[in-house]
Amino acid sequence: MVLLFIVKKSSLAKKHFSNERSRLIATAKIIICRQAQLIHPPSDVIKKQLNLYFCEKKTQLWKSKGRIDKANLPYSAIEPVYLPRESYITSLYILHAHRKNNHCGVEQTLTELRSTVWIPKGRLTVKKTFNNGCYVCRKSKAKPFAPPGFPSNPKERKTKPNYPFERCLTDYMGPLNYRVDNLTVSKHWILLITCLNTRAIFAEIVTSMTAKTLLHVIRRFIAVHGFPK
């Protein structure tokens, strides 16, 4: 949009740039990539690793030349433009490709980027940009609230007991299915009474979860282990 405004307002710019919108967009991409490379020029190590060469005639950009020059791919994918991972322009370019593809994942965004540009440590850079820059993805993946911390043990668990099952809790386990005959399947539960201090367990099989059944089990428990507090 900035380049289009300059071309419309400046007669000198009309001599250098075309009025066609598609060509202006392509020219703007070249200018942006050139600016990123000027701020963060590639080091000798990067030049050797990515096999970079400087395209002096057409774009005056650093490009990566690999071993796929004979592949049936567009020229922009065979020799992608080098973009430094430290540049803020690179982050904006990644977010543009990410939003253009409806907030797709890291792999799909990286595939889309590599059809035109090459970013060193691309997967790591894309993932870092998503975490820091895409607020839509951060909002969709954010947890509703932080989980509460574990409370301290109650007083009953820390007090030394006089006898087992002095302080206890009850819970049910099940239901568990069992076959009465070839046609009938019934359910039963296991009532657990746990000592809070010794962690001993009293288990009793019950056929229902009614209050009457619970009282019967508690009576049998008291007859064996005594009356709890």
XYZ file of C-alpha atoms in Angstrom:
229
model
C 0.000 0.000 0.000
C 2.859 2.397 0.779
C 4.537 1.706 -2.565
C 1.229 2.143 -4.400
C 0.729 5.529 -2.706
C 4.255 6.628 -3.681
C 3.740 5.621 -7.315
C 0.452 7.511 -7.511
C 1.848 10.681 -5.940
C 5.363 10.779 -7.415
C 6.032 11.201 -11.113
C 9.636 10.083 -10.610
C 8.492 6.811 -9.015
C 6.258 6.061 -12.005
C 9.361 5.825 -14.189
C 10.916 3.134 -11.993
C 7.842 1.131 -10.935
C 4.947 -0.326 -12.882
C 1.349 0.694 -12.219
C 0.169 -2.925 -12.187
C -0.822 -4.053 -8.717
C 0.701 -7.559 -9.035
C 4.087 -6.161 -10.088
C 3.996 -3.599 -7.294
C 3.392 -6.374 -4.736
C 6.332 -8.373 -6.115
C 8.537 -5.260 -6.034
C 7.477 -4.482 -2.464
C 8.460 -8.024 -1.374
C 11.900 -7.569 -2.941
C 12.387 -4.224 -1.166
C 11.316 -5.682 2.206
C 13.607 -8.719 1.874
C 16.490 -6.482 0.785
C 15.955 -4.300 3.853
C 16.027 -7.354 6.140
C 19.271 -8.563 4.540
C 20.880 -5.123 4.836
C 20.105 -4.908 8.564
C 21.191 -8.511 9.237
C 23.660 -9.526 6.491
C 24.497 -13.242 6.271
C 27.721 -14.355 7.906
C 30.355 -16.438 6.156
C 29.169 -19.526 8.021
C 25.569 -19.022 6.850
C 26.742 -18.406 3.282
C 28.599 -21.706 3.309
C 25.859 -23.707 5.036
C 23.007 -22.500 2.817
C 25.117 -22.125 -0.353
C 24.088 -18.476 -0.735
C 24.844 -16.379 -3.798
C 24.162 -12.707 -4.503
C 21.756 -12.076 -7.379
C 23.158 -8.776 -8.719
C 21.254 -8.385 -11.977
C 17.588 -8.808 -11.055
C 16.809 -8.457 -7.355
C 20.126 -7.765 -5.589
C 19.176 -10.334 -2.941
C 20.961 -13.208 -1.287
C 19.439 -16.493 -2.438
C 19.951 -20.105 -1.455
C 20.882 -22.533 -4.195
C 20.390 -26.199 -3.391
C 20.474 -29.463 -5.339
C 16.900 -29.333 -6.646
C 17.571 -27.075 -9.653
C 16.145 -29.721 -12.011
C 12.996 -30.356 -9.973
C 9.564 -29.563 -11.379
C 9.053 -26.624 -9.025
C 8.652 -22.852 -9.391
C 11.854 -20.812 -9.562
C 11.049 -19.180 -6.198
C 11.069 -22.621 -4.525
C 14.238 -23.832 -6.279
C 16.223 -20.730 -5.280
C 14.416 -19.188 -2.275
C 15.344 -15.776 -0.897
C 17.395 -15.804 2.299
C 15.646 -14.216 5.300
C 17.614 -13.754 8.555
C 15.877 -15.282 11.562
C 16.893 -12.307 13.770
C 14.977 -9.777 11.663
C 11.587 -8.425 12.737
C 10.601 -8.483 9.057
C 11.001 -12.270 9.140
C 8.578 -12.502 12.075
C 6.026 -10.400 10.191
C 6.478 -12.564 7.086
C 5.909 -15.737 9.133
C 2.765 -14.310 10.764
C 1.451 -13.223 7.351
C 1.807 -16.766 5.968
C 0.309 -18.182 9.172
C -2.808 -15.974 9.042
C -3.145 -16.378 5.283
C -3.510 -20.153 5.798
C -6.122 -19.802 8.579
C -3.718 -20.145 11.520
C -2.308 -23.494 10.387
C 0.374 -25.358 12.313
C 4.150 -25.121 12.260
C 4.748 -27.704 9.510
C 2.206 -26.291 7.062
C 3.382 -22.712 7.636
C 7.005 -23.768 7.133
C 6.086 -25.537 3.877
C 4.316 -22.403 2.667
C 7.311 -20.222 3.555
C 9.868 -22.460 1.852
C 8.112 -22.023 -1.475
C 9.488 -18.443 -1.575
C 12.010 -17.836 1.250
C 14.537 -19.778 3.322
C 14.923 -19.077 7.035
C 17.794 -20.663 9.018
C 16.462 -22.936 11.770
C 13.055 -22.461 10.214
C 11.024 -24.818 12.381
C 12.353 -23.322 15.618
C 11.878 -19.751 14.341
C 8.290 -20.389 13.223
C 7.386 -22.022 16.538
C 8.922 -19.156 18.522
C 7.078 -16.588 16.394
C 3.761 -18.367 16.982
C 4.267 -18.382 20.746
C 5.219 -14.702 20.916
C 3.284 -13.067 18.078
C 0.034 -14.896 17.227
C -2.453 -13.863 19.899
C -5.309 -15.838 18.306
C -3.401 -19.117 18.736
C -2.251 -18.134 22.222
C -5.841 -17.422 23.220
C -7.167 -20.706 21.774
C -4.459 -22.796 23.491
C -4.474 -20.935 26.804
C -5.746 -22.679 29.911
C -8.850 -21.158 31.573
C -7.081 -20.829 34.909
C -4.047 -22.164 36.682
C -4.641 -25.403 38.624
C -4.736 -24.880 42.387
C -1.926 -26.180 44.513
C -2.295 -29.283 46.638
C -3.542 -28.439 50.141
C -1.711 -29.671 53.205
C -2.820 -32.905 54.851
C -5.686 -32.576 57.350
C -5.082 -32.734 61.071
C -6.558 -36.235 61.295
C -3.773 -37.648 59.089
C -0.961 -36.086 61.109
C -2.200 -37.071 64.580
C -0.750 -40.303 65.976
C -3.586 -42.873 66.325
C -4.268 -45.018 69.375
C -5.422 -47.973 67.255
C -5.973 -48.742 63.531
C -9.093 -47.295 61.896
C -9.430 -44.682 64.641
C -9.965 -42.117 61.907
C -11.232 -43.403 58.569
C -13.076 -42.518 55.361
C -15.390 -44.499 53.080
C -15.641 -44.735 49.307
C -17.181 -46.992 46.658
C -15.373 -48.757 43.810
C -17.292 -49.919 40.770
C -19.744 -50.883 39.459
C -18.344 -54.281 38.462
C -20.446 -56.549 36.256
C -20.819 -60.243 36.961
C -22.864 -62.962 35.289
C -25.557 -64.659 37.376
C -26.432 -67.154 34.631
C -26.220 -67.337 30.841
C -28.877 -64.631 30.385
C -28.574 -62.387 33.445
C -25.805 -59.849 34.132
C -25.839 -58.029 37.453
C -23.732 -55.363 39.177
C -21.928 -55.173 42.463
C -19.716 -52.611 44.169
C -16.852 -52.705 46.656
C -17.154 -50.476 49.706
C -13.729 -49.294 50.883
C -13.046 -48.027 54.400
C -9.533 -46.531 54.616
C -7.579 -45.683 57.759
C -6.243 -42.117 57.509
C -3.086 -42.868 59.511
C -1.984 -46.425 58.726
C -3.568 -46.472 55.221
C -5.041 -49.901 55.999
C -8.072 -50.849 53.878
C -11.267 -52.679 54.791
C -13.121 -53.943 51.678
C -16.643 -55.336 51.523
C -18.602 -56.464 48.450
C -22.119 -54.968 48.267
C -24.933 -55.463 45.778
C -26.354 -51.927 46.050
C -25.409 -48.400 47.135
C -28.376 -47.769 49.412
C -28.054 -46.297 52.901
C -29.372 -49.528 54.410
C -26.569 -51.551 52.797
C -23.989 -49.005 53.967
C -25.204 -49.244 57.578
C -24.967 -53.041 57.492
C -21.344 -52.860 56.288
C -20.457 -50.268 58.953
C -21.932 -52.510 61.662
C -19.810 -55.441 60.481
C -16.773 -53.151 60.333
C -17.318 -51.937 63.930
C -17.721 -55.532 65.119
C -14.263 -56.405 63.735
C -12.179 -53.213 64.132
C -13.952 -51.239 66.821
C -15.797 -47.933 66.811
C -13.934 -45.123 64.939
C -13.887 -41.507 66.052
